[in-house]
Tab-separated table of C-alpha atoms in Angstrom:
chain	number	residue	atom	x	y	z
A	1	UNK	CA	-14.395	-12.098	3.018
A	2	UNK	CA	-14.363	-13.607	6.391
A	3	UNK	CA	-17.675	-14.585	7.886
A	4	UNK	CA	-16.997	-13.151	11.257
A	5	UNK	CA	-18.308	-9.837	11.865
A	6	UNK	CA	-15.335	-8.126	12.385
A	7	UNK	CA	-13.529	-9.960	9.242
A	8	UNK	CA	-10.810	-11.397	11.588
A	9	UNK	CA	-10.603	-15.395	10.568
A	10	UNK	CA	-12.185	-17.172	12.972
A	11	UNK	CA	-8.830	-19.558	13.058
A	12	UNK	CA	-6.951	-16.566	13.704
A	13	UNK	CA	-4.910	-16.530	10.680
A	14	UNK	CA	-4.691	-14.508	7.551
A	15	UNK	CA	-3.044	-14.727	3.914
A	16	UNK	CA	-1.823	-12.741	1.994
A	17	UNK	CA	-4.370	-12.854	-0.457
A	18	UNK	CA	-6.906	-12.186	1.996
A	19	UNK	CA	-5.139	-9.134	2.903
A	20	UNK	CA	-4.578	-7.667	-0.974
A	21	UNK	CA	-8.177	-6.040	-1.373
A	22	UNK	CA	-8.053	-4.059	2.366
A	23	UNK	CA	-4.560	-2.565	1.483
A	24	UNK	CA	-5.298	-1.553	-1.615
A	25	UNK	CA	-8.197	0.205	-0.965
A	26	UNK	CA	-6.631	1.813	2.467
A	27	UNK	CA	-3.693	2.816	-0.382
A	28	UNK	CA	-6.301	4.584	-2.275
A	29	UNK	CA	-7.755	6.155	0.511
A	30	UNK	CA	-4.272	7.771	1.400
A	31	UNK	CA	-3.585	8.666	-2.558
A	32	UNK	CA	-6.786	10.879	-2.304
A	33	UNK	CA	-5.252	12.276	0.789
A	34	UNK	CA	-1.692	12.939	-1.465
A	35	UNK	CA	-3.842	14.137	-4.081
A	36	UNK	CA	-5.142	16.532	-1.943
A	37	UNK	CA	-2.460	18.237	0.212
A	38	UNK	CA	0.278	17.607	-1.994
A	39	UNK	CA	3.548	17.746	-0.145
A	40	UNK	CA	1.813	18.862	2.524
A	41	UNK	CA	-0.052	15.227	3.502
A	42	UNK	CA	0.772	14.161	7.189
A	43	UNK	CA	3.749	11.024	7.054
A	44	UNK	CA	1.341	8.725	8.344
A	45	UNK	CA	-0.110	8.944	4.782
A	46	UNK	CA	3.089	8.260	3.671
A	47	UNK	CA	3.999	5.366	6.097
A	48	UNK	CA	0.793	3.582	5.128
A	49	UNK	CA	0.961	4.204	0.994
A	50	UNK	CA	4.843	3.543	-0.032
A	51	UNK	CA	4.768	-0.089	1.421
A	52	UNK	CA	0.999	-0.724	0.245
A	53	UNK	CA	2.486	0.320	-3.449
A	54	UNK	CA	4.973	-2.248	-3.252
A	55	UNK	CA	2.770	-4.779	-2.111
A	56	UNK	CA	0.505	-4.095	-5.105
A	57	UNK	CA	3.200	-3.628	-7.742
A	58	UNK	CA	4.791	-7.403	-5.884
A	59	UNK	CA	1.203	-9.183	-6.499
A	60	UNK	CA	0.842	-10.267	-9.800
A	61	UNK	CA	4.096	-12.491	-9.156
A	62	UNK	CA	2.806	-13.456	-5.638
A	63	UNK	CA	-0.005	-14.455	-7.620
A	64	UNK	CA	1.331	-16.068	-10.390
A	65	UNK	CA	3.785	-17.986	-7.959
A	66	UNK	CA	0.753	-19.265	-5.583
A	67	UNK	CA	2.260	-17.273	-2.322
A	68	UNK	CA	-1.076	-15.799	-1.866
A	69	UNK	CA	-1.990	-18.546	0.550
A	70	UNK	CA	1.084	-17.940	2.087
A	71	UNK	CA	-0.081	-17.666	5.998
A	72	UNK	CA	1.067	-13.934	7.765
A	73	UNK	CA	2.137	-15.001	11.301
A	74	UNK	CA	1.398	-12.760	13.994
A	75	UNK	CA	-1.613	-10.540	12.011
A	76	UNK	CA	-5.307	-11.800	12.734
A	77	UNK	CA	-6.375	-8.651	13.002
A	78	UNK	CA	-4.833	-6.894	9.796
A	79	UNK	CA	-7.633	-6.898	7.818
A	80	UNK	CA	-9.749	-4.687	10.714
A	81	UNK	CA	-6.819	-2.705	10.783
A	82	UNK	CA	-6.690	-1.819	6.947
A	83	UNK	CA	-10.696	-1.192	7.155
A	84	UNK	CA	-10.156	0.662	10.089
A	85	UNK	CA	-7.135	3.006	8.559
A	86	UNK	CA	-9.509	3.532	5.545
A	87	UNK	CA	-12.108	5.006	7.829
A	88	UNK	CA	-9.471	7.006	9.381
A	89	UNK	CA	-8.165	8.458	6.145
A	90	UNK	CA	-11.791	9.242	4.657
A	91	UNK	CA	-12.420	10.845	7.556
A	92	UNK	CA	-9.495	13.055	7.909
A	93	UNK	CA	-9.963	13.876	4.283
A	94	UNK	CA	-13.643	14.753	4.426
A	95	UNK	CA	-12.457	17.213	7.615
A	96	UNK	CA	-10.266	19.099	5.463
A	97	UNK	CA	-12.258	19.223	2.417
A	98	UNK	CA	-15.613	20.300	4.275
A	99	UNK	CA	-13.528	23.161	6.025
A	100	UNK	CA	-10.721	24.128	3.359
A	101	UNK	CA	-12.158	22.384	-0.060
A	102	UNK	CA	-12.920	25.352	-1.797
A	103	UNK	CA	-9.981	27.101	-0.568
A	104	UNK	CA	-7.592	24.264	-1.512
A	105	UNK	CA	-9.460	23.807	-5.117
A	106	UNK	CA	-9.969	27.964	-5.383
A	107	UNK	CA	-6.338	29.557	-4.446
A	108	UNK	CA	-3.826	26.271	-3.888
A	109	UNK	CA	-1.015	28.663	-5.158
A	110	UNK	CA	-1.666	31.179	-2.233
A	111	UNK	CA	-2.471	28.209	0.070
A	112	UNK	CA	0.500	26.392	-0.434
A	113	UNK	CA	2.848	29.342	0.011
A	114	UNK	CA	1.244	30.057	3.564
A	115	UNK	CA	0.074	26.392	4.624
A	116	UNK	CA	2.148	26.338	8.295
A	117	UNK	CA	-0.333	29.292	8.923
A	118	UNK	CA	-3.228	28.018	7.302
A	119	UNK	CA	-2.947	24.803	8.542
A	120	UNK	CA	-2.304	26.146	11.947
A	121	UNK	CA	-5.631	27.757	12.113
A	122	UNK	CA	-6.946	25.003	10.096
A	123	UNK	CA	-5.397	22.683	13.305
A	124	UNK	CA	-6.869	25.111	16.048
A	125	UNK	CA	-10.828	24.758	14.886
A	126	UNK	CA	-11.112	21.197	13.375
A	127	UNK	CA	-10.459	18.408	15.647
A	128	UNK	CA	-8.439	16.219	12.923
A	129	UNK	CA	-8.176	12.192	14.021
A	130	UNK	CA	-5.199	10.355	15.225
A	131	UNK	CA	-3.383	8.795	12.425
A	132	UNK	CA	-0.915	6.486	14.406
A	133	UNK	CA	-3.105	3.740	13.152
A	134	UNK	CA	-2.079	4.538	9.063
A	135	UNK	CA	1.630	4.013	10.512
A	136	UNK	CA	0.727	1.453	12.102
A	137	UNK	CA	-0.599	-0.366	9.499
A	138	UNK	CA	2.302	0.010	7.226
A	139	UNK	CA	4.210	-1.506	9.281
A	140	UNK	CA	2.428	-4.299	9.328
A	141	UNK	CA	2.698	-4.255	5.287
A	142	UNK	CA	6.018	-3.485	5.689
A	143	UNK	CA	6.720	-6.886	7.547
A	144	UNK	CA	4.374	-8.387	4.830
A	145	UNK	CA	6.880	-7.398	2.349
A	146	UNK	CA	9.732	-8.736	4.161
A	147	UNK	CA	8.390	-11.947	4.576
A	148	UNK	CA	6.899	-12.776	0.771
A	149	UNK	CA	9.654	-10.280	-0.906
A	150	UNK	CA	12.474	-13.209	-0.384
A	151	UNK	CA	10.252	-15.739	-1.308
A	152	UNK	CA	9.465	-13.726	-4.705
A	153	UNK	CA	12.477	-13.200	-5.477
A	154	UNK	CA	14.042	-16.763	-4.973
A	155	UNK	CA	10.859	-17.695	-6.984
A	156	UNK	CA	11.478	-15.369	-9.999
A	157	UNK	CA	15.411	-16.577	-9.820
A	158	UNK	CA	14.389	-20.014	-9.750
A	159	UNK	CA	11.800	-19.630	-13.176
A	160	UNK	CA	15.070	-17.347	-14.700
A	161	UNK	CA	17.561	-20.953	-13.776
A	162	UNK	CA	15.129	-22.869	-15.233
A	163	UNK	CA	14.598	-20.797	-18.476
A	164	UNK	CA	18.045	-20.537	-18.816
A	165	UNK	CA	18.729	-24.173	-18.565
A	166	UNK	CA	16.242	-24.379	-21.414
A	167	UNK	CA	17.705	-22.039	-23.852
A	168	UNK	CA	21.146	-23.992	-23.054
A	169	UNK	CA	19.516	-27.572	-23.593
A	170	UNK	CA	17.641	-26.204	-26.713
A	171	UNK	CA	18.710	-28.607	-29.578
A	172	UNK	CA	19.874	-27.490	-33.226
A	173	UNK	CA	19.513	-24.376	-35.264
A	174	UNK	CA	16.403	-22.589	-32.796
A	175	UNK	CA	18.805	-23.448	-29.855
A	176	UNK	CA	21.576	-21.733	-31.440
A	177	UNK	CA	19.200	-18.605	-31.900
A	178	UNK	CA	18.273	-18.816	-28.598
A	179	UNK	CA	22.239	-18.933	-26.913
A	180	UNK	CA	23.010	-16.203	-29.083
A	181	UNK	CA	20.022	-13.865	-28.130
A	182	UNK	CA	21.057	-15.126	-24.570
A	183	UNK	CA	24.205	-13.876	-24.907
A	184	UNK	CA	23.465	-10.312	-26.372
A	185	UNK	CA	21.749	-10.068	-22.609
């Protein structure tokens, strides 16, 4: 990745390629976290996994459009940040599962029905981490999106121009084919 030892570029700037592999795997760290509590996984889970999803659903057209080069102003230290909220999440997750696991995996019906108590309890003997930082760090994805979303999009309206201009430039009988399946869209 980055030869520094704390993965920050040493020119202080990131891309958005560089970025890809930390949020996805700070995504999956949060999915085992939905997968686990169910409706009942703390927002910053939340916060840190809907804009992550979108990122990954948005790169194979970042990708295919060469914007993964594309420079993120303002977030040298993303990458830490993403390993960091990984660590966070895999650590909140092995609290719960070491002290409620079998409970959760056992009697989830019963659990769920009572989980302000249990949880309460479960809150009052385990010493759970602060997960501002999974927030935080979907905000940071969520700026991500807003800056290479645009850029996307005018990108994928730009190919659709150009393909129609084709089908409408297409000469003699295939051309004709091709306005008329055109027009059925």
């Amino acid at each position: 990745f980055f030869s520094s030892p704390s993965r920050m570029p040493e020119d202080g700037k990131v891309t958005i390629g560089e970025v890809d592999e930390g949020i996805r795997d700070a995504a999956s760290a949060c999915t085992k976290a939905v997968d686990l509590l169910k409706q009942h996984t703390p927002q910053p889970f939340r916060d840190l996994l809907e804009p992550a999803t979108e990122l990954a659903d948005m790169m194979p057209n970042i990708t295919k459009f060469g914007l993964g080069g594309r420079e993120i102003p303002g977030m040298p230290d993303i990458v830490d940040k993403a390993l960091a909220a990984i660590d966070l999440a895999e650590l909140f997750i092995r609290k719960v599962v070491d002290t409620l696991g079998c409970c959760i995996q056992g009697c989830w019906d019963c659990i769920d029905t009572a989980w302000d108590c249990v949880w309460g309890i479960f809150t009052s003997i385990v010493t759970l981490p602060d997960l501002s930082l999974l927030s935080e760090v979907g905000q940071m994805v969520r700026q991500i999106l807003n800056l290479i979303g645009p850029l996307v999009e005018a990108a994928m309206a730009g190919l659709a121009g150009v393909g129609g201009a084709l089908i409408d430039a297409a000469p003699g009988p295939v051309g004709d084919l091709l306005r008329m399946g055109k027009g059925l869209f």
